[in-house]
Amino acid sequence: MASPSAVLQSEWTKIRSVRSTVWTLVLAFVVTVGLGAVICLVFNNQWSSMSDSDKATFDPTNTSFFGTSLGQLALIVFGVLVIATEYSTGMIRTSLAAVPQRGSFYAAKVAVAGLLALVVGMATSFITFFLGQALLGSHKAHIGDPHVFRAVFGAGLYMTLLVLFCVGAAAMLRSPMLGLGILMPFFFLVSPILRAVPKVKNVAKYFPDQAGQKIMQVVQTSDNHTPYGPWGGILIMAVWVAAALAGGFLVLKNRDA
Amino acid sequence: MLASLAPMIELQGLTKRYGDKTAVDHLTFTVRPGVVTGFLGPNGAGKSTTMRMLLGLDAPTSGDVRIDGRHYSQLSEPLKYIGALLDAKDVHGGRTAYNHLLCLAQSNRIPRHRVDEVLETVGLTAVARKRSKGFSLGMGQRLGIAAALLGDPEILMFDEPVNGLDPEGIHWIRNLMKGLAAQGRTVFVSSHLMSEMALTAEHLIVIGRGRLLADTSMADFIEKNSRSFVRMRSPQPERLKDVLAAAGHTVVTTSDGAFEIQDADAADLGTLAAQHQVVLHELSPQRASLEEAFMQLTAESVEYHAGGSLPPGQGGAGGPDVIAQGVPAGQAPGQQPPAQEWGAQWRNPGSGKGR
């Protein structure tokens, strides 16, 4: 067996030495933090014109995470490119000739992408929260309030799991074009649209993004009611991630490079 | 340590099928240590597929290929055993040459200074920090060779390394391979050019349509295949034929009415004709090239014929068709199919791979 630390080191060199890693992660950070800040500013300024019921169900924590809906697109690109460019460039043959134990290769790639996503995700999540709350003025939530820390930590977890899901899916699809062409519209269009369709939305609640985003909510309303709780939601997403990663591994293991 | 002294590649009935198409068909041969072994075959013969199976990239349909008795995937740090250049384009173009080599080195615990050394060896030091997507074909090839040399391996494998290179690049690779073999390394190199192989390889493995056609030393191949003969033409063909036959020569008549006499000396034949007062219009010594011998050997197995109306090279100065008549089929070394099969069936429409 190849030494796990050697393969991890190699994958770290790979991931840090291409530009797409930097720009996708920076974009995810900027868009999530920036959009969240803008929305918080808008809410703070419009507070007096909001209805009483809206004020009652106002969720300052979740509001600051508004930017994840757009920022996550950059994370999808990151997750897809990490593995799919191995195929599109032909690098996969060079990589597997160096590390023929495909399980080690895959595990190292997933671990490096996941760890990087976790660090960036948590940083994005906490900075988004604190900046957003600062801009919400008197309507802000405190990190020590009930469930708030869970939501902020959960947002970072959500971003990490999303990246891992995309890594697994892209390993199955083996092409950046296919990976981006399927995952971007799914998370940006299909899932949000289905969430609004009666009956279908009961199924859509179990999609990885919708189940996972539950953890960012602090205030429960009749609108966002789900049969699972915040941790249940993240668990559902984790099952999706496990399935995608397992599928990706089977494809890598069994198909000719 | 004994194994590392004599690294060997062994193929045993190696077979790869894609659907009903057989790319590699029961290949059995051994690449011996310490020499350059040429792996020769027309385009589409299965050379690259064989090499990919050797590296564990493609799984064989059946059969086995081992390096020092082990499967490639059982090698824990394979770059220290065997360095391969399959396709120079198999790199992430967004990565610099240095980082490309660094990530490969790290995965096999090869010290970092080797990266600088191999960059120096292939002459890419000046562009080490440049992203490889801007590299020319020749520079890309050098980067691929640098990666192959990284682990200082005993076995090196190159798939058509001179393809598309300029003469300077070809010259460089040729010398590099000779140098590597001179250091006692095993070099396994594929090509579709016989002339290229004749310059570098000591041993020769020829395949066509996935099957082994020859496994022979280069010296033997040249000895058997580069035959000389004398071509004669005369307005008195019957008389000339009688004279030659009386002198004990075997005469072959070509389609344009000329005679070909194997293993004879042109001067002797000229003297003979003069003694018998036969008028000659042509008396020329001929030598069949290795390229022609190779084309003859693989004629039946060529995957894609141009146009399909002429056998490869026919219509030239009496070259290939001469061999078709002049060289008894059975003399080609180690060919697998029955002698009358190859060359005879090359025009058979069913002989393609049915694409």
Coordinates of C-alpha atoms in Angstrom, one line a residue:
Chain A
M1 CA 0.0 0.0 0.0
A2 CA 1.1 3.5 -0.7
S3 CA 1.7 5.5 2.4
P4 CA -1.5 7.4 3.2
S5 CA 0.3 10.6 4.4
A6 CA 2.3 10.6 1.1
V7 CA -0.8 10.4 -1.0
L8 CA -2.5 13.1 1.2
Q9 CA 0.5 15.3 0.7
S10 CA 0.4 14.7 -3.0
E11 CA -3.3 15.6 -3.2
W12 CA -2.7 18.7 -1.2
T13 CA -0.1 19.8 -3.7
K14 CA -2.5 19.1 -6.5
I15 CA -5.4 21.0 -5.0
R16 CA -3.4 24.1 -4.0
S17 CA -1.5 24.3 -7.3
V18 CA -4.4 25.0 -9.6
R19 CA -6.1 28.3 -9.9
S20 CA -9.7 27.0 -9.9
T21 CA -9.3 26.0 -6.2
V22 CA -8.5 29.6 -5.2
W23 CA -11.1 31.3 -7.3
T24 CA -14.0 29.0 -6.5
L25 CA -13.4 29.2 -2.8
V26 CA -12.8 32.9 -2.8
L27 CA -16.0 33.4 -4.8
A28 CA -18.0 31.2 -2.5
F29 CA -16.8 33.2 0.5
V30 CA -17.3 36.6 -1.1
V31 CA -20.8 35.9 -2.5
T32 CA -22.0 34.2 0.7
V33 CA -20.7 36.9 3.0
G34 CA -21.5 39.8 0.7
L35 CA -25.1 38.8 -0.2
G36 CA -25.8 37.9 3.4
A37 CA -24.6 41.3 4.5
V38 CA -26.7 43.1 1.9
I39 CA -29.8 41.3 2.9
C40 CA -29.3 42.0 6.6
L41 CA -28.8 45.6 5.8
V42 CA -32.0 45.7 3.8
F43 CA -34.0 44.0 6.6
N44 CA -32.7 46.4 9.1
N45 CA -33.7 49.4 7.0
Q46 CA -37.1 47.9 6.1
W47 CA -38.0 46.7 9.6
S48 CA -40.6 49.3 10.3
S49 CA -42.5 48.4 7.1
M50 CA -42.7 44.7 7.9
S51 CA -45.9 43.1 9.1
D52 CA -46.2 42.0 12.7
S53 CA -46.3 38.3 11.7
D54 CA -43.2 38.7 9.7
K55 CA -41.5 40.4 12.7
A56 CA -42.7 37.6 14.9
T57 CA -41.1 34.9 12.8
F58 CA -38.0 36.8 11.8
D59 CA -35.0 34.6 11.9
P60 CA -31.9 36.8 12.1
T61 CA -29.5 33.9 11.9
N62 CA -31.0 32.3 8.8
T63 CA -31.4 35.7 7.2
S64 CA -27.6 36.3 7.4
F65 CA -27.2 32.9 5.5
F66 CA -29.3 34.1 2.6
G67 CA -26.1 34.3 0.5
T68 CA -25.4 30.5 0.6
S69 CA -28.1 29.9 -2.0
L70 CA -25.8 31.7 -4.5
G71 CA -22.5 31.1 -2.9
Q72 CA -23.0 27.4 -2.9
L73 CA -22.8 27.4 -6.7
A74 CA -19.1 28.2 -6.4
L75 CA -18.7 25.4 -4.0
I76 CA -20.4 23.0 -6.5
V77 CA -17.8 24.1 -9.1
F78 CA -15.0 23.5 -6.6
G79 CA -16.3 20.0 -5.7
V80 CA -16.8 19.0 -9.4
L81 CA -13.5 20.4 -10.7
V82 CA -11.4 18.7 -7.9
I83 CA -12.1 15.3 -9.4
A84 CA -13.5 15.9 -12.9
T85 CA -10.5 17.7 -14.2
E86 CA -8.5 14.6 -13.5
Y87 CA -10.6 13.0 -16.3
S88 CA -10.9 16.0 -18.6
T89 CA -7.1 16.6 -18.6
G90 CA -6.1 12.9 -18.7
M91 CA -4.2 13.5 -15.4
I92 CA -6.1 10.5 -14.0
R93 CA -3.9 8.1 -15.9
T94 CA -0.8 9.8 -14.6
S95 CA -2.2 9.9 -11.1
L96 CA -3.3 6.2 -11.0
A97 CA 0.1 5.2 -12.5
A98 CA 1.7 6.9 -9.4
V99 CA -0.9 5.6 -7.0
P100 CA -2.4 2.4 -8.4
Q101 CA -4.3 1.7 -5.1
R102 CA -7.5 3.4 -6.3
G103 CA -9.1 3.4 -2.8
S104 CA -6.1 5.3 -1.3
F105 CA -6.1 7.8 -4.2
Y106 CA -9.8 8.4 -3.9
A107 CA -9.8 8.6 -0.1
A108 CA -6.9 11.1 -0.1
K109 CA -8.7 13.3 -2.7
V110 CA -12.0 13.2 -0.8
A111 CA -10.2 14.0 2.5
V112 CA -8.2 16.9 1.1
A113 CA -11.2 18.4 -0.7
G114 CA -13.4 17.8 2.4
L115 CA -11.0 19.3 4.9
L116 CA -10.4 22.4 2.7
A117 CA -14.2 22.8 2.3
L118 CA -14.6 22.4 6.0
V119 CA -12.1 25.2 6.8
V120 CA -13.5 27.5 4.2
G121 CA -17.1 26.6 5.0
M122 CA -16.7 27.3 8.7
A123 CA -14.8 30.5 8.1
T124 CA -17.5 31.6 5.6
S125 CA -20.3 30.6 8.0
F126 CA -19.0 32.4 11.1
I127 CA -17.9 35.6 9.3
T128 CA -21.2 35.7 7.5
F129 CA -23.0 35.3 10.8
F130 CA -21.1 38.0 12.7
L131 CA -21.1 40.5 9.8
G132 CA -24.8 39.9 9.2
Q133 CA -25.8 40.3 12.8
A134 CA -23.7 43.5 13.1
L135 CA -25.7 44.9 10.2
L136 CA -29.0 43.9 11.6
G137 CA -28.6 46.3 14.5
S138 CA -31.1 45.8 17.3
H139 CA -32.7 42.8 15.6
K140 CA -29.7 40.7 15.7
A141 CA -29.2 37.2 17.3
H142 CA -26.4 36.4 19.6
I143 CA -24.2 33.4 19.1
G144 CA -25.1 32.4 22.7
D145 CA -28.8 32.4 22.0
P146 CA -30.6 29.0 21.9
H147 CA -29.8 27.0 18.7
V148 CA -27.9 29.8 17.1
F149 CA -24.4 28.3 17.5
R150 CA -25.8 25.0 16.1
A151 CA -27.2 26.9 13.0
V152 CA -23.9 28.7 12.4
F153 CA -21.8 25.6 12.9
G154 CA -24.3 23.7 10.8
A155 CA -24.0 26.1 7.9
G156 CA -20.3 25.3 7.7
L157 CA -21.1 21.7 7.9
Y158 CA -23.7 22.1 5.1
M159 CA -21.1 23.7 2.8
T160 CA -18.7 20.9 3.5
L161 CA -21.2 18.2 2.8
L162 CA -22.3 19.9 -0.4
V163 CA -18.7 19.9 -1.7
L164 CA -18.4 16.2 -0.8
F165 CA -21.6 15.4 -2.5
C166 CA -20.4 17.1 -5.7
V167 CA -17.0 15.3 -5.4
G168 CA -18.8 11.9 -5.3
A169 CA -21.3 12.8 -8.1
A170 CA -18.4 14.1 -10.3
A171 CA -16.5 10.9 -9.7
M172 CA -19.4 9.0 -11.1
L173 CA -19.9 11.4 -14.1
R174 CA -16.1 11.7 -14.8
S175 CA -16.5 14.9 -16.7
P176 CA -16.6 18.6 -15.6
M177 CA -19.2 19.4 -18.3
L178 CA -21.6 16.7 -17.1
G179 CA -20.9 17.4 -13.5
L180 CA -21.5 21.1 -13.7
G181 CA -24.3 20.7 -16.3
I182 CA -26.3 18.4 -14.0
L183 CA -25.4 19.7 -10.5
M184 CA -25.6 23.5 -11.1
P185 CA -29.1 23.5 -12.5
F186 CA -30.2 20.9 -10.0
F187 CA -29.2 23.0 -6.9
F188 CA -29.9 26.4 -8.4
L189 CA -33.2 25.7 -10.3
V190 CA -34.7 22.3 -10.0
S191 CA -34.6 21.9 -6.2
P192 CA -35.8 25.5 -5.4
I193 CA -38.6 25.2 -8.0
L194 CA -39.8 21.8 -6.7
R195 CA -39.8 23.2 -3.2
A196 CA -42.6 25.5 -4.3
V197 CA -44.8 22.9 -6.0
P198 CA -47.5 21.4 -3.8
K199 CA -47.2 17.7 -3.1
V200 CA -43.9 17.5 -4.9
K201 CA -42.4 19.5 -2.2
N202 CA -42.9 16.7 0.3
V203 CA -40.4 14.7 -1.8
A204 CA -38.2 17.7 -2.4
K205 CA -37.7 18.1 1.4
Y206 CA -35.5 15.0 1.2
F207 CA -33.2 16.4 -1.4
P208 CA -29.7 16.9 0.0
D209 CA -29.7 20.7 -0.1
Q210 CA -33.1 21.2 1.4
A211 CA -32.6 18.6 4.1
G212 CA -29.2 20.0 4.9
Q213 CA -30.3 23.7 5.0
K214 CA -32.7 22.9 7.8
I215 CA -29.9 23.2 10.2
M216 CA -29.4 26.9 9.5
Q217 CA -32.9 27.7 10.7
V218 CA -33.4 28.9 14.3
V219 CA -37.0 30.0 14.2
Q220 CA -39.5 27.3 13.2
T221 CA -42.6 28.5 11.2
S222 CA -45.4 26.7 9.5
D223 CA -43.7 27.6 6.2
N224 CA -40.6 25.6 6.8
H225 CA -42.1 22.7 8.7
T226 CA -40.3 19.4 8.0
P227 CA -40.8 15.9 9.4
Y228 CA -37.1 16.0 10.5
G229 CA -35.2 18.3 12.8
P230 CA -32.0 20.2 12.1
W231 CA -29.7 17.3 12.9
G232 CA -32.1 14.9 11.2
G233 CA -31.8 17.1 8.1
I234 CA -28.0 17.1 8.2
L235 CA -28.1 13.3 8.6
I236 CA -30.3 12.9 5.5
M237 CA -27.8 15.0 3.6
A238 CA -25.0 12.9 5.0
V239 CA -26.7 9.8 3.7
W240 CA -26.8 11.4 0.2
V241 CA -23.2 12.3 0.5
A242 CA -22.2 8.8 1.6
A243 CA -24.2 7.4 -1.4
A244 CA -22.6 9.8 -3.9
L245 CA -19.1 9.1 -2.5
A246 CA -19.7 5.3 -2.6
G247 CA -21.0 5.5 -6.1
G248 CA -18.0 7.6 -7.2
F249 CA -15.7 5.0 -5.6
L250 CA -17.4 2.1 -7.4
V251 CA -17.0 3.9 -10.7
L252 CA -13.4 4.7 -10.1
K253 CA -12.7 1.2 -8.9
N254 CA -14.4 -0.7 -11.7
R255 CA -13.9 1.4 -14.8
D256 CA -10.8 1.7 -17.0
A257 CA -9.1 5.0 -16.5
Chain B
M1 CA 17.3 -7.2 -4.0
L2 CA 17.6 -9.8 -6.7
A3 CA 14.4 -8.8 -8.2
S4 CA 15.5 -5.2 -8.6
L5 CA 18.6 -6.4 -10.4
A6 CA 16.6 -8.1 -13.1
P7 CA 13.2 -6.4 -13.4
M8 CA 11.1 -8.1 -15.9
I9 CA 7.7 -7.6 -17.5
E10 CA 5.7 -10.8 -18.2
L11 CA 2.5 -11.0 -20.2
Q12 CA 0.5 -14.2 -20.0
G13 CA -2.4 -14.6 -22.4
L14 CA -3.2 -10.9 -22.0
T15 CA -6.6 -10.1 -23.6
K16 CA -8.7 -7.0 -23.8
R17 CA -12.1 -6.9 -25.4
Y18 CA -14.4 -3.9 -25.9
G19 CA -17.8 -5.4 -26.7
D20 CA -17.2 -7.8 -29.6
K21 CA -14.0 -6.0 -30.6
T22 CA -10.8 -7.6 -29.4
A23 CA -8.1 -5.0 -28.9
V24 CA -5.5 -7.3 -27.4
D25 CA -5.7 -11.0 -28.2
H26 CA -3.9 -13.5 -26.0
L27 CA -0.5 -11.7 -25.9
T28 CA 2.2 -13.7 -24.2
F29 CA 5.7 -12.3 -24.1
T30 CA 8.5 -11.2 -21.8
V31 CA 10.3 -7.9 -21.8
R32 CA 13.8 -8.8 -20.8
P33 CA 15.9 -6.7 -18.4
G34 CA 18.7 -4.4 -19.5
V35 CA 17.9 -3.9 -23.1
V36 CA 15.7 -1.7 -25.3
T37 CA 12.7 -3.7 -26.4
G38 CA 10.8 -2.3 -29.3
F39 CA 7.0 -2.8 -29.3
L40 CA 6.0 -2.5 -32.9
G41 CA 2.7 -2.5 -34.6
P42 CA 0.5 -0.5 -36.9
N43 CA -1.8 2.1 -35.5
G44 CA -4.6 0.5 -33.6
A45 CA -2.7 -2.8 -33.1
G46 CA -3.2 -2.7 -29.4
K47 CA 0.1 -1.3 -28.2
S48 CA -1.3 1.5 -26.0
T49 CA -4.0 -0.8 -24.6
T50 CA -1.4 -3.3 -23.7
M51 CA 0.6 -0.6 -21.9
R52 CA -2.4 0.7 -20.1
M53 CA -3.1 -2.8 -18.8
L54 CA 0.5 -3.1 -17.7
L55 CA 0.1 0.0 -15.6
G56 CA -3.2 -1.3 -14.1
L57 CA -5.2 1.5 -15.8
D58 CA -7.3 -0.8 -17.8
A59 CA -8.4 -4.2 -16.5
P60 CA -7.6 -7.1 -18.7
T61 CA -10.6 -9.2 -19.9
S62 CA -8.5 -12.2 -19.3
G63 CA -4.8 -13.1 -18.8
D64 CA -2.2 -11.5 -16.7
V65 CA 0.6 -9.0 -16.7
R66 CA 3.2 -8.8 -14.0
I67 CA 6.2 -6.8 -13.2
D68 CA 8.8 -8.8 -11.2
G69 CA 6.0 -11.3 -10.6
R70 CA 3.7 -8.7 -9.1
H71 CA 0.7 -6.9 -10.4
Y72 CA 1.2 -3.2 -10.9
S73 CA -1.4 -2.4 -8.2
Q74 CA 0.7 -4.4 -5.7
L75 CA 3.6 -2.1 -6.1
S76 CA 3.5 0.3 -3.2
E77 CA 5.6 3.1 -4.7
P78 CA 5.5 2.1 -8.4
L79 CA 7.3 5.2 -9.8
K80 CA 10.5 3.8 -8.2
Y81 CA 10.0 0.6 -10.2
I82 CA 8.7 1.6 -13.5
G83 CA 8.4 5.0 -15.1
A84 CA 6.0 5.4 -18.0
L85 CA 5.1 7.9 -20.5
L86 CA 1.8 7.0 -22.2
D87 CA 0.5 10.3 -23.4
A88 CA 2.3 13.5 -22.8
K89 CA -1.0 15.3 -22.7
D90 CA -2.0 13.4 -19.5
V91 CA -1.3 16.4 -17.3
H92 CA -3.4 19.1 -15.7
G93 CA -2.4 22.1 -17.9
G94 CA -3.2 24.6 -15.1
R95 CA -0.4 23.2 -13.0
T96 CA 3.2 24.3 -13.3
A97 CA 5.7 21.7 -14.5
Y98 CA 7.3 21.9 -11.1
N99 CA 4.1 21.3 -9.2
H100 CA 3.1 18.5 -11.6
L101 CA 6.3 16.6 -10.8
L102 CA 6.1 17.5 -7.1
C103 CA 2.7 16.0 -6.6
L104 CA 3.9 12.8 -8.3
A105 CA 7.1 12.7 -6.3
Q106 CA 5.2 13.2 -3.0
S107 CA 2.8 10.4 -3.7
N108 CA 5.7 8.0 -4.0
R109 CA 7.9 9.5 -1.3
I110 CA 10.5 10.6 -3.8
P111 CA 12.7 13.4 -2.4
R112 CA 11.9 16.9 -3.6
H113 CA 15.4 17.4 -5.1
R114 CA 14.6 14.8 -7.7
V115 CA 12.1 17.2 -9.2
D116 CA 14.8 19.7 -9.9
E117 CA 17.1 17.0 -11.1
V118 CA 14.7 15.5 -13.7
L119 CA 13.7 19.0 -14.8
E120 CA 17.4 19.6 -15.5
T121 CA 17.8 16.3 -17.3
V122 CA 15.0 17.1 -19.7
G123 CA 16.0 20.7 -20.1
L124 CA 12.9 22.3 -18.6
T125 CA 14.4 24.1 -15.7
A126 CA 13.8 27.5 -17.2
V127 CA 10.1 26.9 -17.6
A128 CA 9.6 24.9 -14.4
R129 CA 7.3 27.6 -12.9
K130 CA 5.3 27.9 -16.0
R131 CA 1.9 26.2 -16.4
S132 CA 2.2 23.3 -18.7
K133 CA -0.8 24.2 -20.9
G134 CA 1.5 26.7 -22.7
F135 CA 4.0 24.0 -23.5
S136 CA 4.8 23.0 -27.1
L137 CA 4.5 19.3 -28.1
G138 CA 8.2 18.8 -27.5
M139 CA 8.2 20.4 -24.1
G140 CA 5.1 18.4 -23.1
Q141 CA 6.9 15.3 -24.2
R142 CA 10.0 16.3 -22.1
L143 CA 7.7 16.9 -19.1
G144 CA 6.2 13.4 -19.5
I145 CA 9.7 11.9 -19.7
A146 CA 10.8 13.9 -16.6
A147 CA 7.8 12.3 -14.8
A148 CA 8.9 8.8 -16.0
L149 CA 12.5 9.4 -14.7
L150 CA 11.4 10.8 -11.4
G151 CA 11.7 7.7 -9.3
D152 CA 14.9 6.6 -10.9
P153 CA 13.2 3.4 -12.0
E154 CA 14.8 0.3 -13.4
I155 CA 12.1 -0.1 -16.0
L156 CA 11.0 2.6 -18.4
M157 CA 8.1 2.5 -20.8
F158 CA 7.4 5.0 -23.5
D159 CA 4.4 4.9 -25.9
E160 CA 5.4 6.4 -29.2
P161 CA 7.7 8.9 -27.7
V162 CA 8.9 10.5 -30.9
N163 CA 5.4 11.0 -32.4
G164 CA 5.0 14.5 -33.7
L165 CA 8.4 15.7 -32.6
D166 CA 10.8 17.7 -34.6
P167 CA 14.2 16.1 -35.7
E168 CA 16.0 17.6 -32.8
G169 CA 13.5 16.2 -30.3
I170 CA 13.6 12.8 -32.0
H171 CA 17.3 12.8 -31.8
W172 CA 17.2 13.7 -28.1
I173 CA 14.8 10.9 -27.2
R174 CA 16.7 8.4 -29.2
N175 CA 19.9 9.2 -27.3
L176 CA 18.1 9.3 -24.0
M177 CA 16.7 5.7 -24.6
K178 CA 20.1 4.5 -25.6
G179 CA 21.6 6.1 -22.6
L180 CA 19.1 4.6 -20.2
A181 CA 19.7 1.1 -21.7
A182 CA 23.4 1.6 -21.4
Q183 CA 22.9 2.2 -17.7
G184 CA 21.4 -1.3 -17.6
R185 CA 17.8 -0.2 -17.4
T186 CA 15.0 -2.0 -19.1
V187 CA 13.4 0.1 -21.8
F188 CA 10.1 -0.9 -23.4
V189 CA 9.2 1.5 -26.2
S190 CA 6.4 1.3 -28.7
S191 CA 6.4 2.7 -32.2
H192 CA 4.7 2.2 -35.5
L193 CA 7.9 3.0 -37.3
M194 CA 10.3 0.1 -38.0
S195 CA 13.1 2.5 -39.0
E196 CA 12.9 4.1 -35.6
M197 CA 13.1 0.8 -33.9
A198 CA 16.0 -0.4 -36.0
L199 CA 18.0 2.5 -34.5
T200 CA 17.3 2.0 -30.9
A201 CA 15.9 -1.5 -30.1
E202 CA 17.8 -4.7 -29.5
H203 CA 14.8 -6.8 -29.2
L204 CA 11.6 -6.6 -31.1
I205 CA 8.0 -7.5 -30.4
V206 CA 5.6 -7.1 -33.2
I207 CA 1.9 -7.1 -32.8
G208 CA -1.0 -6.7 -35.3
R209 CA -4.6 -6.5 -34.4
G210 CA -3.8 -7.4 -30.9
R211 CA -1.9 -10.6 -31.7
L212 CA 1.7 -11.4 -31.4
L213 CA 3.3 -11.6 -34.8
A214 CA 7.0 -11.7 -33.9
D215 CA 9.1 -11.9 -30.8
T216 CA 12.7 -11.8 -32.0
S217 CA 16.0 -10.1 -31.6
M218 CA 16.5 -7.1 -33.9
A219 CA 19.6 -8.8 -35.4
D220 CA 17.5 -11.8 -36.4
F221 CA 14.8 -9.7 -37.8
I222 CA 17.2 -7.7 -40.0
E223 CA 19.0 -10.9 -41.0
K224 CA 15.7 -12.6 -42.1
N225 CA 13.9 -9.7 -43.5
S226 CA 16.2 -7.4 -45.1
R227 CA 16.9 -9.6 -48.1
S228 CA 18.8 -8.6 -51.2
F229 CA 18.1 -9.6 -54.7
V230 CA 19.0 -8.6 -58.2
R231 CA 16.4 -7.3 -60.7
M232 CA 16.9 -8.0 -64.4
R233 CA 15.0 -7.2 -67.5
S234 CA 15.7 -8.4 -71.0
P235 CA 14.1 -8.4 -74.4
Q236 CA 14.9 -12.1 -74.5
P237 CA 13.2 -13.2 -71.3
E238 CA 13.0 -16.9 -72.2
R239 CA 16.6 -17.2 -73.1
L240 CA 17.7 -15.3 -70.0
K241 CA 15.5 -17.5 -67.8
D242 CA 17.1 -20.6 -69.3
V243 CA 20.6 -19.2 -68.8
L244 CA 19.9 -18.3 -65.2
A245 CA 18.2 -21.6 -64.5
A246 CA 21.2 -23.5 -66.0
A247 CA 23.5 -21.6 -63.7
G248 CA 21.4 -22.7 -60.7
H249 CA 19.6 -19.5 -59.9
T250 CA 16.0 -19.4 -58.8
V251 CA 14.1 -16.9 -60.9
V252 CA 11.0 -15.1 -59.9
T253 CA 9.0 -13.2 -62.6
T254 CA 7.4 -10.0 -61.4
S255 CA 4.1 -8.7 -62.8
D256 CA 5.9 -6.2 -65.1
G257 CA 7.9 -9.0 -66.7
A258 CA 11.2 -8.4 -64.9
F259 CA 13.1 -11.2 -63.1
E260 CA 14.3 -11.2 -59.6
I261 CA 17.1 -13.4 -58.5
Q262 CA 17.6 -13.9 -54.8
D263 CA 21.0 -13.8 -53.1
A264 CA 22.9 -13.2 -56.2
D265 CA 25.7 -10.8 -57.1
A266 CA 24.8 -8.3 -59.8
A267 CA 28.3 -8.4 -61.3
D268 CA 28.2 -12.2 -61.6
L269 CA 24.8 -12.1 -63.3
G270 CA 26.0 -9.4 -65.7
T271 CA 29.0 -11.5 -66.7
L272 CA 26.8 -14.6 -67.1
A273 CA 24.4 -12.7 -69.4
A274 CA 27.3 -11.4 -71.5
Q275 CA 28.8 -14.8 -71.8
H276 CA 25.6 -16.1 -73.3
Q277 CA 25.1 -12.9 -75.3
V278 CA 21.8 -12.0 -73.7
V279 CA 20.8 -8.4 -74.1
L280 CA 19.9 -6.7 -70.8
H281 CA 17.8 -3.6 -70.3
E282 CA 18.1 -3.6 -66.6
L283 CA 20.5 -5.1 -64.0
S284 CA 20.1 -3.7 -60.6
P285 CA 20.8 -4.8 -57.1
Q286 CA 17.9 -4.3 -54.7
R287 CA 17.5 -4.4 -51.0
A288 CA 14.2 -4.7 -49.3
S289 CA 13.9 -2.2 -46.4
L290 CA 13.0 -3.1 -42.9
E291 CA 10.0 -0.9 -43.2
E292 CA 8.8 -3.0 -46.1
A293 CA 9.4 -6.2 -44.2
F294 CA 7.5 -4.8 -41.3
M295 CA 4.6 -3.8 -43.5
Q296 CA 4.6 -7.2 -45.1
L297 CA 4.5 -8.8 -41.7
T298 CA 1.6 -6.7 -40.5
A299 CA -0.2 -6.3 -43.8
E300 CA -3.0 -8.5 -42.9
S301 CA -3.5 -6.9 -39.5
V302 CA -3.4 -3.3 -40.4
E303 CA -6.5 -1.7 -38.9
Y304 CA -7.2 1.1 -41.3
H305 CA -6.2 0.9 -44.9
A306 CA -5.9 4.0 -46.9
G307 CA -8.4 3.8 -49.8
G308 CA -8.3 0.1 -49.8
S309 CA -7.3 -0.4 -53.4
L310 CA -3.6 -1.0 -53.1
P311 CA -1.6 -2.9 -50.6
P312 CA 0.6 -0.7 -48.5
G313 CA 3.4 0.8 -50.6
Q314 CA 2.5 -1.0 -53.9
G315 CA 3.1 1.0 -57.0
G316 CA 6.5 2.1 -55.7
A317 CA 9.7 0.9 -57.3
G318 CA 8.9 -2.8 -57.1
G319 CA 9.5 -2.9 -53.4
P320 CA 6.7 -4.6 -51.4
D321 CA 5.3 -6.8 -54.1
V322 CA 8.8 -8.1 -54.7
I323 CA 8.9 -9.2 -51.1
A324 CA 5.5 -10.7 -51.4
Q325 CA 6.9 -13.0 -54.0
G326 CA 10.5 -13.1 -53.1
V327 CA 10.3 -13.9 -49.4
P328 CA 8.8 -17.2 -48.6
A329 CA 6.0 -16.6 -46.2
G330 CA 7.2 -19.1 -43.6
Q331 CA 10.5 -17.2 -43.1
A332 CA 9.1 -14.4 -41.1
P333 CA 10.0 -15.1 -37.6
G334 CA 7.6 -16.3 -35.0
Q335 CA 4.4 -15.3 -36.8
Q336 CA 1.3 -16.7 -35.3
P337 CA -1.3 -17.2 -38.0
P338 CA -0.6 -19.9 -40.7
A339 CA 1.8 -18.6 -43.3
Q340 CA -0.6 -18.4 -46.1
E341 CA -3.0 -16.3 -44.1
W342 CA -1.1 -13.1 -43.8
G343 CA -0.4 -11.0 -46.8
A344 CA -2.9 -13.1 -48.7
Q345 CA -5.9 -11.8 -46.8
W346 CA -5.1 -8.2 -46.3
R347 CA -7.7 -7.1 -48.7
N348 CA -10.4 -9.2 -47.1
P349 CA -13.1 -6.8 -46.0
G350 CA -13.8 -8.8 -43.0
S351 CA -10.3 -8.3 -41.7
G352 CA -11.1 -4.9 -40.2
K353 CA -12.3 -4.6 -36.7
G354 CA -15.8 -4.0 -37.8
R355 CA -16.2 -0.4 -36.8

